[in-house]
mmCIF file of C-alpha atoms in Angstrom:
data_model
loop_
_atom_site.group_PDB
_atom_site.id
_atom_site.type_symbol
_atom_site.label_atom_id
_atom_site.label_comp_id
_atom_site.label_asym_id
_atom_site.label_seq_id
_atom_site.Cartn_x
_atom_site.Cartn_y
_atom_site.Cartn_z
ATOM 1 C CA MET A 9 -7.791 -23.182 12.504
ATOM 2 C CA VAL A 10 -7.457 -19.395 12.390
ATOM 3 C CA ARG A 11 -4.352 -18.171 14.182
ATOM 4 C CA PHE A 12 -3.938 -14.507 15.138
ATOM 5 C CA ALA A 13 -0.801 -12.479 15.702
ATOM 6 C CA LYS A 14 0.607 -12.641 19.226
ATOM 7 C CA ARG A 15 0.655 -8.843 19.399
ATOM 8 C CA LEU A 16 -3.124 -8.896 19.825
ATOM 9 C CA ASP A 17 -2.605 -10.451 23.246
ATOM 10 C CA LEU A 18 -0.827 -7.241 24.267
ATOM 11 C CA LEU A 19 -3.793 -4.996 23.512
ATOM 12 C CA ASP A 20 -6.256 -4.581 26.353
ATOM 13 C CA SER A 21 -9.422 -2.904 25.152
ATOM 14 C CA SER A 22 -11.967 -4.993 27.018
ATOM 15 C CA ASP A 23 -12.346 -2.827 30.133
ATOM 16 C CA ILE A 24 -12.928 0.397 28.273
ATOM 17 C CA GLY A 25 -14.822 -1.208 25.385
ATOM 18 C CA ASP A 26 -17.342 -2.883 27.683
ATOM 19 C CA LEU A 27 -17.789 0.309 29.679
ATOM 20 C CA LEU A 28 -18.296 2.458 26.592
ATOM 21 C CA LYS A 29 -21.044 0.126 25.392
ATOM 22 C CA LEU A 30 -22.868 0.702 28.659
ATOM 23 C CA ILE A 31 -22.420 4.465 28.793
ATOM 24 C CA ALA A 32 -23.762 4.845 25.255
ATOM 25 C CA ARG A 33 -27.205 4.455 26.820
ATOM 26 C CA PRO A 34 -29.032 7.806 26.799
ATOM 27 C CA ASP A 35 -30.063 7.442 30.458
ATOM 28 C CA ILE A 36 -26.433 7.382 31.654
ATOM 29 C CA ILE A 37 -24.735 10.539 32.939
ATOM 30 C CA SER A 38 -21.332 9.985 31.392
ATOM 31 C CA PHE A 39 -18.137 11.540 32.695
ATOM 32 C CA ALA A 40 -16.248 8.756 30.907
ATOM 33 C CA GLY A 41 -15.619 9.906 27.346
ATOM 34 C CA GLY A 42 -13.070 12.463 26.226
ATOM 35 C CA LEU A 43 -15.486 13.911 23.729
ATOM 36 C CA PRO A 44 -15.926 17.546 22.706
ATOM 37 C CA ALA A 45 -19.425 18.937 23.283
ATOM 38 C CA PRO A 46 -21.410 18.259 20.077
ATOM 39 C CA GLU A 47 -23.626 21.324 20.536
ATOM 40 C CA LEU A 48 -20.517 23.459 19.969
ATOM 41 C CA PHE A 49 -19.663 21.984 16.575
ATOM 42 C CA PRO A 50 -19.860 24.707 13.866
ATOM 43 C CA VAL A 51 -22.222 22.603 11.774
ATOM 44 C CA GLU A 52 -23.726 25.368 9.628
ATOM 45 C CA GLU A 53 -20.343 26.949 8.924
ATOM 46 C CA LEU A 54 -18.891 23.574 7.996
ATOM 47 C CA LYS A 55 -21.857 22.926 5.752
ATOM 48 C CA GLN A 56 -21.199 26.162 3.880
ATOM 49 C CA ALA A 57 -17.480 25.350 3.652
ATOM 50 C CA GLY A 58 -18.325 21.907 2.268
ATOM 51 C CA ILE A 59 -20.650 23.369 -0.360
ATOM 52 C CA ALA A 60 -17.963 25.857 -1.410
ATOM 53 C CA VAL A 61 -15.376 23.080 -1.717
ATOM 54 C CA MET A 62 -17.594 20.939 -3.919
ATOM 55 C CA GLU A 63 -18.631 23.879 -6.084
ATOM 56 C CA GLU A 64 -15.105 25.227 -6.527
ATOM 57 C CA MET A 65 -13.042 22.023 -6.691
ATOM 58 C CA GLY A 66 -15.310 19.006 -6.437
ATOM 59 C CA THR A 67 -13.213 16.721 -8.627
ATOM 60 C CA VAL A 68 -10.083 17.622 -6.648
ATOM 61 C CA ALA A 69 -11.869 16.926 -3.357
ATOM 62 C CA CYS A 70 -12.922 13.483 -4.587
ATOM 63 C CA GLN A 71 -9.424 12.486 -5.720
ATOM 64 C CA TYR A 72 -6.385 11.072 -3.926
ATOM 65 C CA SER A 73 -3.983 13.684 -2.557
ATOM 66 C CA SER A 74 -0.364 13.745 -1.453
ATOM 67 C CA THR A 75 0.789 11.765 1.551
ATOM 68 C CA GLU A 76 2.152 14.915 3.217
ATOM 69 C CA GLY A 77 -1.227 16.623 3.143
ATOM 70 C CA LEU A 78 -2.850 19.659 1.557
ATOM 71 C CA PRO A 79 -0.197 22.422 1.215
ATOM 72 C CA GLN A 80 -2.631 25.223 2.118
ATOM 73 C CA LEU A 81 -3.711 23.420 5.287
ATOM 74 C CA ARG A 82 -0.129 22.739 6.309
ATOM 75 C CA GLU A 83 0.652 26.444 5.883
ATOM 76 C CA LYS A 84 -2.248 27.339 8.163
ATOM 77 C CA ILE A 85 -1.056 24.825 10.750
ATOM 78 C CA VAL A 86 2.451 26.308 10.651
ATOM 79 C CA GLU A 87 1.027 29.802 11.188
ATOM 80 C CA ARG A 88 -1.152 28.604 14.049
ATOM 81 C CA MET A 89 1.691 26.770 15.803
ATOM 82 C CA ALA A 90 3.823 29.910 15.608
ATOM 83 C CA ALA A 91 1.026 32.052 17.076
ATOM 84 C CA LYS A 92 -0.171 29.637 19.760
ATOM 85 C CA ASN A 93 2.848 27.485 20.646
ATOM 86 C CA ASN A 94 5.855 29.584 19.613
ATOM 87 C CA ILE A 95 6.895 26.753 17.292
ATOM 88 C CA HIS A 96 8.608 28.004 14.153
ATOM 89 C CA ALA A 97 8.580 25.389 11.416
ATOM 90 C CA SER A 98 8.001 25.165 7.685
ATOM 91 C CA ALA A 99 5.114 23.480 5.912
ATOM 92 C CA ASP A 100 7.600 20.825 4.735
ATOM 93 C CA GLN A 101 8.010 19.805 8.390
ATOM 94 C CA ILE A 102 4.300 18.973 8.729
ATOM 95 C CA LEU A 103 2.645 15.634 7.934
ATOM 96 C CA ILE A 104 -1.153 15.519 8.054
ATOM 97 C CA THR A 105 -2.379 12.377 9.832
ATOM 98 C CA SER A 106 -5.745 10.724 10.370
ATOM 99 C CA GLY A 107 -6.103 12.201 13.828
ATOM 100 C CA SER A 108 -3.205 12.626 16.226
ATOM 101 C CA GLN A 109 -3.851 9.010 17.264
ATOM 102 C CA GLN A 110 -2.292 7.935 13.973
ATOM 103 C CA GLY A 111 0.782 9.963 14.880
ATOM 104 C CA LEU A 112 1.073 7.957 18.103
ATOM 105 C CA ASP A 113 0.830 4.691 16.199
ATOM 106 C CA PHE A 114 3.503 5.830 13.747
ATOM 107 C CA ALA A 115 5.801 6.985 16.573
ATOM 108 C CA ALA A 116 6.012 3.496 18.009
ATOM 109 C CA ARG A 117 6.539 1.955 14.570
ATOM 110 C CA VAL A 118 9.325 4.424 13.766
ATOM 111 C CA PHE A 119 11.284 4.112 17.015
ATOM 112 C CA ILE A 120 10.408 0.862 18.775
ATOM 113 C CA ASP A 121 11.591 -2.704 18.300
ATOM 114 C CA PRO A 122 10.336 -5.451 20.636
ATOM 115 C CA GLY A 123 11.834 -4.951 24.099
ATOM 116 C CA ASP A 124 12.849 -1.320 23.568
ATOM 117 C CA VAL A 125 12.010 1.045 26.418
ATOM 118 C CA ILE A 126 9.391 3.801 26.288
ATOM 119 C CA LEU A 127 9.194 6.274 29.159
ATOM 120 C CA VAL A 128 5.728 7.619 29.977
ATOM 121 C CA GLU A 129 4.184 9.720 32.699
ATOM 122 C CA SER A 130 2.519 7.729 35.461
ATOM 123 C CA PRO A 131 -0.409 7.752 34.696
ATOM 124 C CA SER A 132 -0.545 8.388 30.929
ATOM 125 C CA TYR A 133 -3.033 8.498 28.047
ATOM 126 C CA LEU A 134 -4.679 5.111 27.516
ATOM 127 C CA GLY A 135 -4.905 5.557 23.735
ATOM 128 C CA ALA A 136 -1.159 6.104 23.494
ATOM 129 C CA ILE A 137 -0.399 3.116 25.690
ATOM 130 C CA ASN A 138 -2.514 0.864 23.468
ATOM 131 C CA ALA A 139 -0.990 2.329 20.287
ATOM 132 C CA PHE A 140 2.507 1.652 21.607
ATOM 133 C CA LYS A 141 1.778 -1.858 22.908
ATOM 134 C CA ALA A 142 1.528 -3.316 19.411
ATOM 135 C CA SER A 143 5.265 -2.635 18.983
ATOM 136 C CA GLU A 144 6.010 -4.761 22.076
ATOM 137 C CA PRO A 145 7.940 -2.206 24.152
ATOM 138 C CA THR A 146 8.941 -2.241 27.774
ATOM 139 C CA PHE A 147 7.171 0.609 29.570
ATOM 140 C CA ILE A 148 8.832 2.495 32.389
ATOM 141 C CA GLU A 149 6.543 4.869 34.252
ATOM 142 C CA VAL A 150 8.109 8.116 35.436
ATOM 143 C CA PRO A 151 6.633 9.261 38.776
ATOM 144 C CA THR A 152 4.494 12.394 38.787
ATOM 145 C CA ASP A 153 3.154 14.891 41.288
ATOM 146 C CA ASP A 154 0.656 17.750 41.067
ATOM 147 C CA GLY A 155 3.010 19.538 38.670
ATOM 148 C CA GLY A 156 3.379 16.613 36.275
ATOM 149 C CA MET A 157 6.471 14.518 35.557
ATOM 150 C CA ILE A 158 9.128 14.721 38.282
ATOM 151 C CA MET A 159 12.349 15.678 36.515
ATOM 152 C CA GLU A 160 14.723 14.281 39.120
ATOM 153 C CA GLU A 161 13.086 10.882 38.675
ATOM 154 C CA LEU A 162 13.354 11.151 34.893
ATOM 155 C CA ASP A 163 17.067 11.907 35.170
ATOM 156 C CA LYS A 164 17.630 8.926 37.478
ATOM 157 C CA ILE A 165 15.810 6.566 35.115
ATOM 158 C CA LEU A 166 17.730 7.741 32.056
ATOM 159 C CA ALA A 167 21.032 7.490 33.928
ATOM 160 C CA THR A 168 20.406 3.872 34.923
ATOM 161 C CA THR A 169 18.322 2.399 32.070
ATOM 162 C CA GLU A 170 19.595 1.036 28.784
ATOM 163 C CA ASN A 171 17.816 1.112 25.460
ATOM 164 C CA VAL A 172 15.417 3.978 26.115
ATOM 165 C CA LYS A 173 14.188 4.802 22.609
ATOM 166 C CA MET A 174 11.399 7.308 23.215
ATOM 167 C CA ILE A 175 9.722 9.505 25.840
ATOM 168 C CA TYR A 176 5.994 10.246 25.576
ATOM 169 C CA VAL A 177 4.524 13.258 27.395
ATOM 170 C CA ILE A 178 1.444 15.500 27.486
ATOM 171 C CA PRO A 179 2.656 18.701 29.199
ATOM 172 C CA ASP A 180 -0.615 20.658 28.803
ATOM 173 C CA PHE A 181 -3.818 19.572 30.619
ATOM 174 C CA GLN A 182 -2.696 15.983 30.589
ATOM 175 C CA ASN A 183 -5.015 13.111 29.830
ATOM 176 C CA PRO A 184 -5.979 11.682 32.314
ATOM 177 C CA THR A 185 -4.952 13.992 35.178
ATOM 178 C CA GLY A 186 -5.519 17.482 33.769
ATOM 179 C CA ARG A 187 -2.090 18.573 35.073
ATOM 180 C CA THR A 188 0.114 21.130 33.319
ATOM 181 C CA TRP A 189 3.884 21.459 33.561
ATOM 182 C CA SER A 190 5.422 24.737 34.721
ATOM 183 C CA LEU A 191 7.966 26.591 32.589
ATOM 184 C CA GLU A 192 10.693 25.502 34.997
ATOM 185 C CA ARG A 193 9.832 21.825 34.468
ATOM 186 C CA ARG A 194 9.715 22.235 30.716
ATOM 187 C CA GLU A 195 13.142 23.821 30.664
ATOM 188 C CA LYS A 196 14.557 21.163 32.983
ATOM 189 C CA PHE A 197 12.983 18.424 30.840
ATOM 190 C CA MET A 198 14.664 19.745 27.700
ATOM 191 C CA GLU A 199 17.967 20.022 29.536
ATOM 192 C CA ILE A 200 17.718 16.341 30.495
ATOM 193 C CA VAL A 201 16.557 15.273 27.045
ATOM 194 C CA ASN A 202 19.425 17.123 25.397
ATOM 195 C CA LYS A 203 21.888 15.425 27.753
ATOM 196 C CA TYR A 204 20.733 11.927 26.807
ATOM 197 C CA GLU A 205 19.522 12.753 23.263
ATOM 198 C CA ILE A 206 16.299 10.749 23.470
ATOM 199 C CA PRO A 207 13.424 11.426 21.014
ATOM 200 C CA VAL A 208 10.340 12.956 22.634
ATOM 201 C CA ILE A 209 6.721 12.654 21.513
ATOM 202 C CA GLU A 210 4.951 15.828 22.673
ATOM 203 C CA ASP A 211 1.199 15.260 22.443
ATOM 204 C CA ASN A 212 -0.803 18.494 22.590
ATOM 205 C CA PRO A 213 -4.487 17.977 21.767
ATOM 206 C CA TYR A 214 -5.753 20.303 24.511
ATOM 207 C CA GLY A 215 -3.267 23.180 24.493
ATOM 208 C CA GLU A 216 -5.672 25.811 23.150
ATOM 209 C CA LEU A 217 -8.286 24.976 25.782
ATOM 210 C CA ARG A 218 -6.713 27.069 28.550
ATOM 211 C CA PHE A 219 -9.145 28.671 30.991
ATOM 212 C CA GLU A 220 -6.788 30.698 33.167
ATOM 213 C CA ASN A 221 -3.145 31.494 33.972
ATOM 214 C CA GLU A 222 -0.474 32.026 31.346
ATOM 215 C CA ASP A 223 0.135 29.951 28.245
ATOM 216 C CA MET A 224 3.173 27.712 28.505
ATOM 217 C CA PRO A 225 5.618 27.279 25.610
ATOM 218 C CA ALA A 226 5.512 23.960 23.812
ATOM 219 C CA LEU A 227 8.484 21.684 24.416
ATOM 220 C CA LYS A 228 9.038 21.827 20.662
ATOM 221 C CA SER A 229 9.611 25.585 20.941
ATOM 222 C CA LEU A 230 12.434 24.915 23.445
ATOM 223 C CA ASP A 231 13.988 22.156 21.328
ATOM 224 C CA THR A 232 17.552 22.955 20.212
ATOM 225 C CA LYS A 233 18.537 19.474 18.981
ATOM 226 C CA ASP A 234 15.500 18.495 16.878
ATOM 227 C CA LEU A 235 14.565 15.778 19.352
ATOM 228 C CA VAL A 236 10.895 16.713 19.869
ATOM 229 C CA ILE A 237 8.192 15.312 17.611
ATOM 230 C CA TYR A 238 5.091 17.453 18.108
ATOM 231 C CA LEU A 239 1.575 16.063 17.616
ATOM 232 C CA GLY A 240 -1.370 18.406 17.083
ATOM 233 C CA THR A 241 -5.018 18.002 16.103
ATOM 234 C CA LEU A 242 -8.123 19.884 15.003
ATOM 235 C CA SER A 243 -10.354 17.473 16.933
ATOM 236 C CA LYS A 244 -10.744 19.592 20.065
ATOM 237 C CA VAL A 245 -10.862 23.017 18.393
ATOM 238 C CA MET A 246 -12.944 22.240 15.296
ATOM 239 C CA VAL A 247 -14.494 18.756 14.972
ATOM 240 C CA PRO A 248 -13.144 15.275 15.745
ATOM 241 C CA GLY A 249 -15.084 13.731 12.858
ATOM 242 C CA PHE A 250 -12.674 15.220 10.322
ATOM 243 C CA ARG A 251 -9.871 13.073 11.808
ATOM 244 C CA ILE A 252 -7.253 15.699 11.014
ATOM 245 C CA GLY A 253 -4.096 15.702 13.073
ATOM 246 C CA TRP A 254 -0.478 16.403 12.276
ATOM 247 C CA VAL A 255 3.119 15.585 13.078
ATOM 248 C CA CYS A 256 5.756 18.322 13.205
ATOM 249 C CA ALA A 257 9.349 17.089 13.172
ATOM 250 C CA GLU A 258 12.717 17.684 11.581
ATOM 251 C CA ASP A 259 13.237 16.364 8.065
ATOM 252 C CA GLU A 260 14.889 12.988 8.703
ATOM 253 C CA ILE A 261 12.422 11.949 11.399
ATOM 254 C CA LEU A 262 9.421 13.217 9.441
ATOM 255 C CA SER A 263 10.472 11.205 6.398
ATOM 256 C CA LYS A 264 10.150 8.029 8.500
ATOM 257 C CA PHE A 265 6.648 9.032 9.571
ATOM 258 C CA ASN A 266 5.877 9.722 5.927
ATOM 259 C CA THR A 267 6.891 6.164 5.040
ATOM 260 C CA MET A 268 4.577 4.833 7.750
ATOM 261 C CA LYS A 269 1.740 6.978 6.391
ATOM 262 C CA GLN A 270 2.211 5.624 2.875
ATOM 263 C CA GLY A 271 1.934 2.079 4.161
ATOM 264 C CA ALA A 272 -1.048 2.793 6.404
ATOM 265 C CA ASP A 273 -3.532 4.723 4.267
ATOM 266 C CA LEU A 274 -1.598 6.629 1.555
ATOM 267 C CA ALA A 275 -3.123 9.974 2.613
ATOM 268 C CA THR A 276 -5.674 11.597 4.909
ATOM 269 C CA SER A 277 -9.039 12.364 3.288
ATOM 270 C CA THR A 278 -8.696 15.042 0.616
ATOM 271 C CA LEU A 279 -12.294 16.149 1.148
ATOM 272 C CA THR A 280 -12.014 16.747 4.892
ATOM 273 C CA GLN A 281 -8.683 18.543 4.523
ATOM 274 C CA LEU A 282 -10.177 20.880 1.899
ATOM 275 C CA GLN A 283 -13.282 21.433 4.006
ATOM 276 C CA ALA A 284 -11.255 22.258 7.127
ATOM 277 C CA ASN A 285 -9.053 24.587 5.118
ATOM 278 C CA LYS A 286 -12.078 26.335 3.575
ATOM 279 C CA TYR A 287 -13.729 26.658 6.990
ATOM 280 C CA MET A 288 -10.659 28.554 8.219
ATOM 281 C CA ASP A 289 -10.749 30.754 5.108
ATOM 282 C CA MET A 290 -14.396 31.639 5.699
ATOM 283 C CA ASN A 291 -14.472 31.842 9.522
ATOM 284 C CA ASP A 292 -12.457 33.000 12.528
ATOM 285 C CA LEU A 293 -11.234 29.815 14.236
ATOM 286 C CA ASP A 294 -9.935 31.819 17.215
ATOM 287 C CA GLU A 295 -13.430 33.169 17.815
ATOM 288 C CA HIS A 296 -14.837 29.641 17.740
ATOM 289 C CA VAL A 297 -12.178 28.349 20.159
ATOM 290 C CA ALA A 298 -12.982 31.202 22.544
ATOM 291 C CA LYS A 299 -16.617 30.020 22.668
ATOM 292 C CA ILE A 300 -15.478 26.462 23.396
ATOM 293 C CA ARG A 301 -13.190 27.634 26.191
ATOM 294 C CA GLU A 302 -15.969 29.664 27.795
ATOM 295 C CA VAL A 303 -18.351 26.696 27.920
ATOM 296 C CA TYR A 304 -15.733 24.217 29.133
ATOM 297 C CA LYS A 305 -14.463 26.594 31.805
ATOM 298 C CA HIS A 306 -17.991 26.993 33.125
ATOM 299 C CA ARG A 307 -18.551 23.222 33.186
ATOM 300 C CA ARG A 308 -15.166 22.717 34.860
ATOM 301 C CA ASP A 309 -16.237 25.177 37.548
ATOM 302 C CA VAL A 310 -19.590 23.450 38.031
ATOM 303 C CA MET A 311 -17.884 20.070 38.457
ATOM 304 C CA MET A 312 -15.167 21.371 40.767
ATOM 305 C CA ASN A 313 -17.688 23.147 42.993
ATOM 306 C CA ALA A 314 -19.929 20.079 43.131
ATOM 307 C CA MET A 315 -16.990 17.809 43.998
ATOM 308 C CA LYS A 316 -15.875 20.181 46.745
ATOM 309 C CA GLU A 317 -19.399 20.184 48.171
ATOM 310 C CA TYR A 318 -20.350 16.519 47.903
ATOM 311 C CA PHE A 319 -17.191 14.378 47.743
ATOM 312 C CA PRO A 320 -15.798 13.156 51.070
ATOM 313 C CA PRO A 321 -12.367 14.494 52.125
ATOM 314 C CA GLU A 322 -10.838 11.075 51.361
ATOM 315 C CA ALA A 323 -11.417 11.736 47.635
ATOM 316 C CA LYS A 324 -8.563 13.854 46.248
ATOM 317 C CA PHE A 325 -8.937 15.433 42.821
ATOM 318 C CA THR A 326 -6.989 17.690 40.472
ATOM 319 C CA TYR A 327 -8.024 21.232 39.535
ATOM 320 C CA PRO A 328 -7.193 21.625 35.823
ATOM 321 C CA ASP A 329 -6.401 25.023 34.293
ATOM 322 C CA GLY A 330 -7.810 23.791 30.983
ATOM 323 C CA GLY A 331 -8.507 20.733 28.874
ATOM 324 C CA LEU A 332 -11.239 18.169 29.455
ATOM 325 C CA PHE A 333 -10.395 16.116 32.545
ATOM 326 C CA THR A 334 -9.987 15.886 36.281
ATOM 327 C CA TRP A 335 -8.409 12.926 38.085
ATOM 328 C CA VAL A 336 -9.724 11.458 41.328
ATOM 329 C CA GLU A 337 -7.674 9.404 43.791
ATOM 330 C CA LEU A 338 -9.367 7.376 46.526
ATOM 331 C CA PRO A 339 -7.918 5.374 49.441
ATOM 332 C CA SER A 340 -5.784 2.488 48.199
ATOM 333 C CA TYR A 341 -8.226 -0.198 49.363
ATOM 334 C CA ILE A 342 -10.952 0.969 46.936
ATOM 335 C CA ASN A 343 -11.019 -0.670 43.502
ATOM 336 C CA THR A 344 -12.543 1.850 41.106
ATOM 337 C CA LYS A 345 -13.125 -0.755 38.394
ATOM 338 C CA GLU A 346 -15.440 -2.618 40.752
ATOM 339 C CA MET A 347 -16.924 0.645 41.999
ATOM 340 C CA ALA A 348 -17.721 1.681 38.401
ATOM 341 C CA LEU A 349 -20.375 -1.057 38.239
ATOM 342 C CA GLN A 350 -21.990 0.318 41.399
ATOM 343 C CA CYS A 351 -22.002 3.782 39.841
ATOM 344 C CA LEU A 352 -23.621 2.471 36.665
ATOM 345 C CA GLU A 353 -26.490 1.186 38.796
ATOM 346 C CA LYS A 354 -27.009 4.841 39.729
ATOM 347 C CA LYS A 355 -26.723 5.744 36.035
ATOM 348 C CA VAL A 356 -23.396 7.581 36.209
ATOM 349 C CA ALA A 357 -20.086 6.571 34.602
ATOM 350 C CA TYR A 358 -16.362 7.369 34.718
ATOM 351 C CA VAL A 359 -13.227 5.662 33.374
ATOM 352 C CA PRO A 360 -11.456 3.498 36.000
ATOM 353 C CA GLY A 361 -7.852 4.547 36.396
ATOM 354 C CA GLY A 362 -6.006 1.239 36.220
ATOM 355 C CA SER A 363 -5.741 1.210 32.432
ATOM 356 C CA PHE A 364 -3.833 4.505 32.450
ATOM 357 C CA PHE A 365 -0.862 2.752 34.098
ATOM 358 C CA PRO A 366 0.801 0.501 31.491
ATOM 359 C CA ASN A 367 2.372 -1.714 34.134
ATOM 360 C CA GLY A 368 -0.815 -1.948 36.205
ATOM 361 C CA GLY A 369 -1.124 -2.115 39.953
ATOM 362 C CA LYS A 370 -3.003 1.127 40.657
ATOM 363 C CA ASN A 371 -6.754 0.687 40.820
ATOM 364 C CA ASN A 372 -7.868 3.380 43.261
ATOM 365 C CA CYS A 373 -8.155 6.230 40.712
ATOM 366 C CA PHE A 374 -10.570 7.334 38.017
ATOM 367 C CA ARG A 375 -10.862 9.964 35.285
ATOM 368 C CA MET A 376 -13.784 12.351 34.916
ATOM 369 C CA ASN A 377 -14.681 14.463 31.878
ATOM 370 C CA TYR A 378 -16.688 17.688 32.233
ATOM 371 C CA SER A 379 -17.059 18.880 28.634
ATOM 372 C CA CYS A 380 -20.185 17.015 27.519
ATOM 373 C CA MET A 381 -22.749 17.217 30.306
ATOM 374 C CA SER A 382 -25.123 20.046 31.254
ATOM 375 C CA ASP A 383 -24.843 21.821 34.613
ATOM 376 C CA GLU A 384 -27.776 19.848 35.992
ATOM 377 C CA LYS A 385 -26.365 16.486 34.923
ATOM 378 C CA ILE A 386 -22.890 17.338 36.251
ATOM 379 C CA ILE A 387 -24.309 18.116 39.696
ATOM 380 C CA GLU A 388 -26.635 15.099 39.676
ATOM 381 C CA GLY A 389 -23.817 12.809 38.573
ATOM 382 C CA VAL A 390 -21.332 14.099 41.159
ATOM 383 C CA LYS A 391 -23.916 13.613 43.908
ATOM 384 C CA ALA A 392 -24.459 10.009 42.817
ATOM 385 C CA LEU A 393 -20.703 9.369 42.665
ATOM 386 C CA ALA A 394 -20.265 10.851 46.129
ATOM 387 C CA GLU A 395 -22.860 8.453 47.553
ATOM 388 C CA VAL A 396 -21.053 5.450 46.086
ATOM 389 C CA ILE A 397 -17.636 6.660 47.245
ATOM 390 C CA LYS A 398 -18.895 7.170 50.794
ATOM 391 C CA ALA A 399 -20.455 3.700 50.794
ATOM 392 C CA ASN A 400 -17.051 2.188 49.918
ATOM 393 C CA LEU A 401 -15.067 3.985 52.613
ATOM 394 C CA LYS A 402 -13.930 2.025 55.649
#
């Protein structure tokens, strides 16, 4: 008889997995995925970069490379973090990962033993929750409001909870809510973190996708005690298929992540690292990101305007300043997992919100993505959602 590890019982992928199989149908208007718009991928430019890599260093591209990652790419990442996030680090403080998701997996392995406490925003990113679950933590959800994590609640929890080993946050255009922390909250957060000296995982996949208002400094840029481990990625600003992310941390912490990387896959693909690096040599990445922002801002506006027009007043939703998502809250008696099946009958999909709460119990919310659908499909899909919502109201 085949016996599997008990940790598999902790991983709940069935809800999302079953839904994603359904929304893969071409006739479905999908607001469910967190995918970049494929029509914006710089395919021709990447093709030329790939040709140049193979012509100039084909045997190098086909070989193993160092666990830390391509030095030239790490230098570019350091320069970009300084320009965009005010983070001043060295290339030796960067580890290239197979997507930032791998950084999340490593974070739990580095810090968490069974029963240790992880603090997360309530709600929080489903992919992080599932990555952390394999290490058998205890999750404590920190309450949030329209401005993100409530710092007074964080302070109370840290003052009264033993064995907190890690805090996980997404301060910019959070997945799933789209919320962004103010400068005041960021400064207060770092004040609290410094008081208790708890490691922080700052996940920032969407930070460059700001549509309006001022850029906010990364938590890592405010870090005076080397407590913040910063996760970045090229998935939302270049292409997700490269699976290039990175961890930025101080030397001792990064060495632990390096050990995890060696045990997981030895190194991220040499070929994709070289191709991404060559693309940035041959093209202006800032110019490309500006095009992405313009399209996503427009689609955000189309969705927001449609929701304002067609959703009933009982449906409350966030207005993101950037990123990929808005978050909808309905009256507490509506179960959005059950309602999702009704929406699929009308050929429209979202992600039910319950899975974004690691301790469960909140099923009246859902996440919507606006990056991948045309104007016409966004409006058509919102209209269909509005009909279903109204039919479920008491």
